[in-house]
Amino acid sequence: MASLSTPNAMSAEDRAAVDAFRRDVLEASLDQLVLVRFTATWCGPCKQLAPILDKAIAEHGQGRTKQVAIDIDQQRLLAEQFRIQSVPTVYAFLGGNPVDGFVGVKSEREIKAFIERLLAALPPTAEEASIEETVEAANALLDAGEAAAAADAFAALATEHPERADIAAGHARALLALGRTEDARAALAAVAADSGDAAVLQARAALDLAESATPATEVAALEQRIAADPSDHQARIDLALALFAGGRLDDAAEQLLASIAADRAWNDGAARTQLLKLIEARGLSDPWSIASRRKLSHLLFA
């Protein structure tokens, strides 16, 4: 744990400030992220930063982030110890030590990224580990084709943790696998529109596909159209969507790759665009997605 130098001759006020810093920052940071905001009453940018930091901690601190404000005029000793040259200055403490920081006003997006990066260094609590195990189990059920069980598991998790975008995304994917498109859309409604969470992007891509997919009852008709005219690219795309929705992933990719091989520029590369959407909906790390991307690359660059 970092130590503060303590001059022999300290006022009672300074000693109280140092003791409070040890307790509220150094000791507290042993099991959570502590952001120390050096500020001053006369500082305009400090007044801008304070509500942004408050909001970012409340929404993205995951319950493991706290803030301590230090007025450099009221607590000069601490300001001198940390060699504060300008305000606002923010230091981040983990494990009893300062590990990062920034000077000046930052946007909420920047502070969110700052907090999330630092929180990643904290070991999970027993409760967090239990939640992650449950999420992994729900995802395993979904990957194994047990959509109903996965939907129930994700629904319970979403009720307990409505702030978790990845849980909402998993719930939506499970609902889509059950053909419950409207319910899937509702599950994603609470997630921020600008969320960059990979699971959310995958779920939204899957939802878009489900809403645009050709009914499975039309598969035979589309196959007949293609048999009569192999250059009917729109029929191939529509058929690929229907096959994908029905779980026939390889057959869906085959239709789109055939269209790309015949005329990759048709309709501004519509078949390639559609294949990339299917890959995104399935997830970039999915074995089918990896194999399909490899086939696409070989086709385009061989």
Short mmCIF file of C-alpha atoms in Angstrom, two decimals:
data_model
loop_
_atom_site.label_atom_id
_atom_site.label_comp_id
_atom_site.label_asym_id
_atom_site.label_seq_id
_atom_site.Cartn_x
_atom_site.Cartn_y
_atom_site.Cartn_z
CA MET A 1 0.00 0.00 0.00
CA ALA A 2 1.27 3.48 -0.86
CA SER A 3 2.36 5.59 2.08
CA LEU A 4 1.97 9.27 2.74
CA SER A 5 4.88 11.19 4.17
CA THR A 6 3.86 12.80 7.42
CA PRO A 7 5.83 15.84 8.51
CA ASN A 8 6.71 15.85 12.17
CA ALA A 9 4.93 19.12 12.77
CA MET A 10 1.37 18.66 11.54
CA SER A 11 -1.68 20.52 12.63
CA ALA A 12 -4.57 18.52 14.03
CA GLU A 13 -6.51 19.42 10.87
CA ASP A 14 -3.78 18.09 8.58
CA ARG A 15 -3.43 14.89 10.61
CA ALA A 16 -7.17 14.32 10.41
CA ALA A 17 -7.05 14.84 6.64
CA VAL A 18 -4.18 12.34 6.27
CA ASP A 19 -5.94 9.78 8.45
CA ALA A 20 -9.13 10.19 6.42
CA PHE A 21 -7.16 9.75 3.20
CA ARG A 22 -5.60 6.52 4.46
CA ARG A 23 -9.01 5.20 5.47
CA ASP A 24 -11.19 6.46 2.61
CA VAL A 25 -8.70 6.06 -0.23
CA LEU A 26 -5.75 3.78 0.48
CA GLU A 27 -7.56 1.17 2.57
CA ALA A 28 -10.81 1.43 0.60
CA SER A 29 -8.97 0.81 -2.67
CA LEU A 30 -7.89 -2.64 -1.50
CA ASP A 31 -11.20 -4.06 -2.72
CA GLN A 32 -12.66 -1.35 -4.96
CA LEU A 33 -11.70 1.40 -7.37
CA VAL A 34 -11.33 4.81 -5.71
CA LEU A 35 -11.22 7.97 -7.82
CA VAL A 36 -9.71 10.96 -6.03
CA ARG A 37 -10.83 14.24 -7.55
CA PHE A 38 -8.67 17.23 -6.64
CA THR A 39 -10.80 20.34 -6.96
CA ALA A 40 -11.27 23.95 -5.84
CA THR A 41 -14.31 26.15 -5.29
CA TRP A 42 -13.02 28.77 -7.75
CA CYS A 43 -12.38 26.24 -10.54
CA GLY A 44 -14.92 26.37 -13.38
CA PRO A 45 -13.78 23.13 -15.11
CA CYS A 46 -14.02 21.36 -11.74
CA LYS A 47 -17.71 22.23 -11.60
CA GLN A 48 -18.12 20.80 -15.12
CA LEU A 49 -16.34 17.56 -14.31
CA ALA A 50 -18.07 16.77 -11.00
CA PRO A 51 -21.54 15.84 -12.38
CA ILE A 52 -20.01 13.96 -15.33
CA LEU A 53 -17.90 11.88 -12.97
CA ASP A 54 -20.85 11.32 -10.62
CA LYS A 55 -23.01 10.05 -13.48
CA ALA A 56 -20.29 7.81 -14.92
CA ILE A 57 -19.65 6.20 -11.54
CA ALA A 58 -23.36 5.68 -10.90
CA GLU A 59 -23.98 4.10 -14.31
CA HIS A 60 -20.73 2.31 -15.05
CA GLY A 61 -18.97 1.82 -11.72
CA GLN A 62 -20.61 -1.59 -11.22
CA GLY A 63 -21.03 -0.85 -7.51
CA ARG A 64 -17.26 -1.14 -7.04
CA THR A 65 -16.23 2.46 -7.62
CA LYS A 66 -16.27 5.38 -5.20
CA GLN A 67 -15.15 8.98 -5.42
CA VAL A 68 -13.32 11.14 -2.91
CA ALA A 69 -13.15 14.90 -3.51
CA ILE A 70 -10.22 16.89 -2.10
CA ASP A 71 -10.27 20.68 -2.08
CA ILE A 72 -6.69 21.78 -2.67
CA ASP A 73 -7.23 25.00 -0.70
CA GLN A 74 -8.69 23.22 2.31
CA GLN A 75 -6.28 20.27 2.25
CA ARG A 76 -3.02 21.81 1.07
CA LEU A 77 -0.86 19.06 2.55
CA LEU A 78 -2.48 16.37 0.41
CA ALA A 79 -2.30 18.57 -2.69
CA GLU A 80 1.42 19.07 -2.06
CA GLN A 81 1.98 15.35 -1.46
CA PHE A 82 0.53 14.58 -4.90
CA ARG A 83 2.16 17.59 -6.54
CA ILE A 84 -1.08 18.92 -7.93
CA GLN A 85 -0.27 21.56 -10.54
CA SER A 86 -3.76 22.23 -11.87
CA VAL A 87 -7.34 21.26 -11.22
CA PRO A 88 -9.35 19.27 -11.84
CA THR A 89 -6.96 16.35 -11.47
CA VAL A 90 -8.20 12.81 -10.93
CA TYR A 91 -6.11 9.97 -9.54
CA ALA A 92 -7.33 6.37 -9.62
CA PHE A 93 -6.34 4.09 -6.73
CA LEU A 94 -6.33 0.29 -6.70
CA GLY A 95 -4.69 -1.96 -4.12
CA GLY A 96 -3.67 1.01 -2.02
CA ASN A 97 -1.71 2.65 -4.83
CA PRO A 98 -2.32 5.31 -7.50
CA VAL A 99 -2.47 3.46 -10.83
CA ASP A 100 -3.71 6.03 -13.34
CA GLY A 101 -5.22 9.47 -13.66
CA PHE A 102 -6.05 12.42 -15.85
CA VAL A 103 -6.08 16.21 -15.78
CA GLY A 104 -8.93 18.42 -17.00
CA VAL A 105 -12.48 17.70 -18.08
CA LYS A 106 -13.30 14.44 -19.87
CA SER A 107 -16.50 13.32 -21.55
CA GLU A 108 -18.73 10.69 -19.96
CA ARG A 109 -17.73 8.25 -22.70
CA GLU A 110 -14.04 8.77 -21.91
CA ILE A 111 -14.59 8.39 -18.18
CA LYS A 112 -16.69 5.27 -18.73
CA ALA A 113 -13.84 3.69 -20.69
CA PHE A 114 -11.37 4.82 -18.00
CA ILE A 115 -13.44 3.23 -15.21
CA GLU A 116 -14.17 -0.01 -17.08
CA ARG A 117 -10.51 -0.52 -17.97
CA LEU A 118 -9.46 -0.12 -14.35
CA LEU A 119 -12.27 -2.29 -12.99
CA ALA A 120 -11.07 -5.09 -15.25
CA ALA A 121 -7.99 -5.29 -13.02
CA LEU A 122 -10.08 -6.03 -9.93
CA PRO A 123 -10.69 -9.70 -9.07
CA PRO A 124 -14.40 -10.55 -9.14
CA THR A 125 -16.28 -10.81 -5.89
CA ALA A 126 -17.86 -14.14 -4.95
CA GLU A 127 -21.25 -12.74 -6.00
CA GLU A 128 -19.90 -11.52 -9.35
CA ALA A 129 -18.24 -14.87 -9.99
CA SER A 130 -21.53 -16.63 -9.29
CA ILE A 131 -23.38 -14.35 -11.72
CA GLU A 132 -20.80 -14.94 -14.44
CA GLU A 133 -21.09 -18.70 -13.97
CA THR A 134 -24.85 -18.45 -14.36
CA VAL A 135 -24.49 -16.32 -17.51
CA GLU A 136 -22.03 -18.82 -18.99
CA ALA A 137 -24.42 -21.68 -18.19
CA ALA A 138 -27.29 -19.84 -19.91
CA ASN A 139 -25.14 -19.21 -22.99
CA ALA A 140 -24.12 -22.89 -23.01
CA LEU A 141 -27.78 -23.90 -23.01
CA LEU A 142 -28.44 -21.59 -25.95
CA ASP A 143 -25.44 -22.90 -27.89
CA ALA A 144 -26.63 -26.45 -27.24
CA GLY A 145 -30.00 -25.65 -28.79
CA GLU A 146 -31.94 -25.63 -25.51
CA ALA A 147 -33.49 -22.25 -26.22
CA ALA A 148 -36.43 -22.56 -23.82
CA ALA A 149 -34.20 -23.34 -20.84
CA ALA A 150 -31.79 -20.58 -21.88
CA ALA A 151 -34.65 -18.07 -22.15
CA ASP A 152 -35.82 -18.93 -18.64
CA ALA A 153 -32.29 -18.58 -17.24
CA PHE A 154 -31.69 -15.25 -18.96
CA ALA A 155 -35.11 -13.95 -17.91
CA ALA A 156 -34.28 -14.62 -14.25
CA LEU A 157 -30.89 -12.95 -14.63
CA ALA A 158 -32.39 -9.93 -16.41
CA THR A 159 -34.85 -9.42 -13.56
CA GLU A 160 -32.03 -9.38 -11.00
CA HIS A 161 -29.55 -7.44 -13.13
CA PRO A 162 -31.45 -5.10 -15.49
CA GLU A 163 -28.31 -3.00 -15.93
CA ARG A 164 -26.41 -5.83 -17.66
CA ALA A 165 -26.63 -5.30 -21.42
CA ASP A 166 -25.05 -8.68 -22.16
CA ILE A 167 -27.76 -10.46 -20.18
CA ALA A 168 -30.51 -8.60 -22.05
CA ALA A 169 -28.79 -9.57 -25.30
CA GLY A 170 -28.62 -13.25 -24.31
CA HIS A 171 -32.29 -13.18 -23.38
CA ALA A 172 -33.15 -11.67 -26.77
CA ARG A 173 -31.14 -14.30 -28.65
CA ALA A 174 -32.86 -17.10 -26.76
CA LEU A 175 -36.27 -15.61 -27.52
CA LEU A 176 -35.36 -15.32 -31.19
CA ALA A 177 -34.38 -18.97 -31.22
CA LEU A 178 -37.92 -19.69 -30.00
CA GLY A 179 -39.41 -17.55 -32.77
CA ARG A 180 -40.56 -14.88 -30.31
CA THR A 181 -39.43 -11.85 -32.29
CA GLU A 182 -41.60 -9.26 -30.53
CA ASP A 183 -40.47 -10.45 -27.11
CA ALA A 184 -36.85 -10.31 -28.26
CA ARG A 185 -37.31 -6.71 -29.38
CA ALA A 186 -38.80 -5.87 -25.98
CA ALA A 187 -35.85 -7.51 -24.20
CA LEU A 188 -33.44 -5.24 -26.09
CA ALA A 189 -35.53 -2.09 -25.66
CA ALA A 190 -33.94 -1.21 -22.31
CA VAL A 191 -30.39 -1.36 -23.71
CA ALA A 192 -28.83 1.97 -24.68
CA ALA A 193 -29.09 2.61 -28.42
CA ASP A 194 -25.37 3.39 -28.64
CA SER A 195 -24.26 0.29 -26.73
CA GLY A 196 -21.11 -1.17 -28.24
CA ASP A 197 -21.33 -4.40 -26.24
CA ALA A 198 -20.47 -7.30 -28.56
CA ALA A 199 -23.35 -9.41 -27.28
CA VAL A 200 -25.80 -6.56 -27.92
CA LEU A 201 -24.52 -6.01 -31.46
CA GLN A 202 -24.90 -9.74 -32.13
CA ALA A 203 -28.44 -9.81 -30.73
CA ARG A 204 -29.50 -6.75 -32.71
CA ALA A 205 -28.08 -8.23 -35.89
CA ALA A 206 -29.99 -11.43 -35.21
CA LEU A 207 -33.17 -9.45 -34.57
CA ASP A 208 -32.78 -7.55 -37.85
CA LEU A 209 -32.38 -10.84 -39.68
CA ALA A 210 -35.38 -12.41 -37.98
CA GLU A 211 -37.56 -9.46 -38.94
CA SER A 212 -36.46 -9.61 -42.57
CA ALA A 213 -36.30 -13.39 -42.97
CA THR A 214 -38.34 -15.14 -45.63
CA PRO A 215 -40.94 -17.52 -44.13
CA ALA A 216 -39.76 -21.12 -44.05
CA THR A 217 -42.87 -22.11 -46.02
CA GLU A 218 -41.43 -20.32 -49.07
CA VAL A 219 -38.17 -22.29 -49.15
CA ALA A 220 -39.40 -24.73 -51.79
CA ALA A 221 -40.64 -21.92 -54.03
CA LEU A 222 -37.30 -20.11 -53.78
CA GLU A 223 -35.39 -23.29 -54.57
CA GLN A 224 -37.54 -23.72 -57.68
CA ARG A 225 -36.80 -20.13 -58.76
CA ILE A 226 -33.07 -20.74 -58.43
CA ALA A 227 -33.26 -24.04 -60.27
CA ALA A 228 -35.02 -22.25 -63.14
CA ASP A 229 -32.63 -19.29 -63.08
CA PRO A 230 -29.32 -19.75 -61.19
CA SER A 231 -28.59 -16.03 -61.71
CA ASP A 232 -31.61 -15.00 -59.61
CA HIS A 233 -29.50 -13.40 -56.88
CA GLN A 234 -32.42 -12.02 -54.90
CA ALA A 235 -33.90 -15.50 -54.65
CA ARG A 236 -30.57 -16.80 -53.34
CA ILE A 237 -30.44 -14.07 -50.68
CA ASP A 238 -34.03 -14.66 -49.63
CA LEU A 239 -33.41 -18.40 -49.51
CA ALA A 240 -30.26 -17.90 -47.43
CA LEU A 241 -32.23 -15.91 -44.86
CA ALA A 242 -34.89 -18.59 -44.63
CA LEU A 243 -32.30 -21.36 -44.32
CA PHE A 244 -30.38 -19.45 -41.66
CA ALA A 245 -33.56 -18.86 -39.64
CA GLY A 246 -34.24 -22.58 -39.86
CA GLY A 247 -30.80 -23.49 -38.55
CA ARG A 248 -29.40 -24.65 -41.90
CA LEU A 249 -26.30 -22.48 -41.59
CA ASP A 250 -24.04 -24.20 -44.13
CA ASP A 251 -26.78 -24.20 -46.76
CA ALA A 252 -27.39 -20.49 -46.15
CA ALA A 253 -23.71 -19.68 -46.60
CA GLU A 254 -23.57 -21.83 -49.74
CA GLN A 255 -26.34 -19.80 -51.40
CA LEU A 256 -24.68 -16.47 -50.65
CA LEU A 257 -21.21 -17.65 -51.66
CA ALA A 258 -22.65 -18.94 -54.94
CA SER A 259 -24.19 -15.53 -55.61
CA ILE A 260 -20.91 -13.77 -54.81
CA ALA A 261 -18.96 -16.14 -57.06
CA ALA A 262 -21.35 -15.50 -59.95
CA ASP A 263 -21.54 -11.70 -59.61
CA ARG A 264 -19.98 -10.15 -56.53
CA ALA A 265 -21.02 -6.63 -57.57
CA TRP A 266 -24.74 -7.40 -57.98
CA ASN A 267 -26.88 -4.82 -56.16
CA ASP A 268 -23.80 -3.18 -54.63
CA GLY A 269 -22.50 -6.46 -53.24
CA ALA A 270 -25.79 -7.40 -51.54
CA ALA A 271 -24.88 -11.07 -51.12
CA ARG A 272 -21.58 -10.27 -49.42
CA THR A 273 -23.30 -7.74 -47.16
CA GLN A 274 -25.91 -10.32 -46.21
CA LEU A 275 -23.32 -12.97 -45.44
CA LEU A 276 -21.48 -10.54 -43.15
CA LYS A 277 -24.76 -9.83 -41.36
CA LEU A 278 -25.30 -13.54 -40.80
CA ILE A 279 -21.77 -13.85 -39.43
CA GLU A 280 -22.34 -10.90 -37.08
CA ALA A 281 -25.63 -12.37 -35.90
CA ARG A 282 -23.98 -15.71 -35.19
CA GLY A 283 -20.99 -14.12 -33.45
CA LEU A 284 -17.49 -13.58 -34.83
CA SER A 285 -15.99 -16.33 -32.66
CA ASP A 286 -18.56 -18.95 -33.70
CA PRO A 287 -16.96 -21.85 -35.65
CA TRP A 288 -19.48 -21.45 -38.48
CA SER A 289 -18.69 -17.73 -38.68
CA ILE A 290 -14.95 -18.37 -38.76
CA ALA A 291 -15.34 -20.97 -41.51
CA SER A 292 -17.67 -18.73 -43.52
CA ARG A 293 -15.30 -15.75 -43.29
CA ARG A 294 -12.47 -17.98 -44.47
CA LYS A 295 -14.52 -19.14 -47.47
CA LEU A 296 -15.49 -15.56 -48.27
CA SER A 297 -11.87 -14.37 -48.10
CA HIS A 298 -10.74 -17.21 -50.32
CA LEU A 299 -13.45 -16.38 -52.84
CA LEU A 300 -12.67 -12.65 -52.89
CA PHE A 301 -8.88 -12.76 -52.80
CA ALA A 302 -7.85 -16.09 -54.30
#
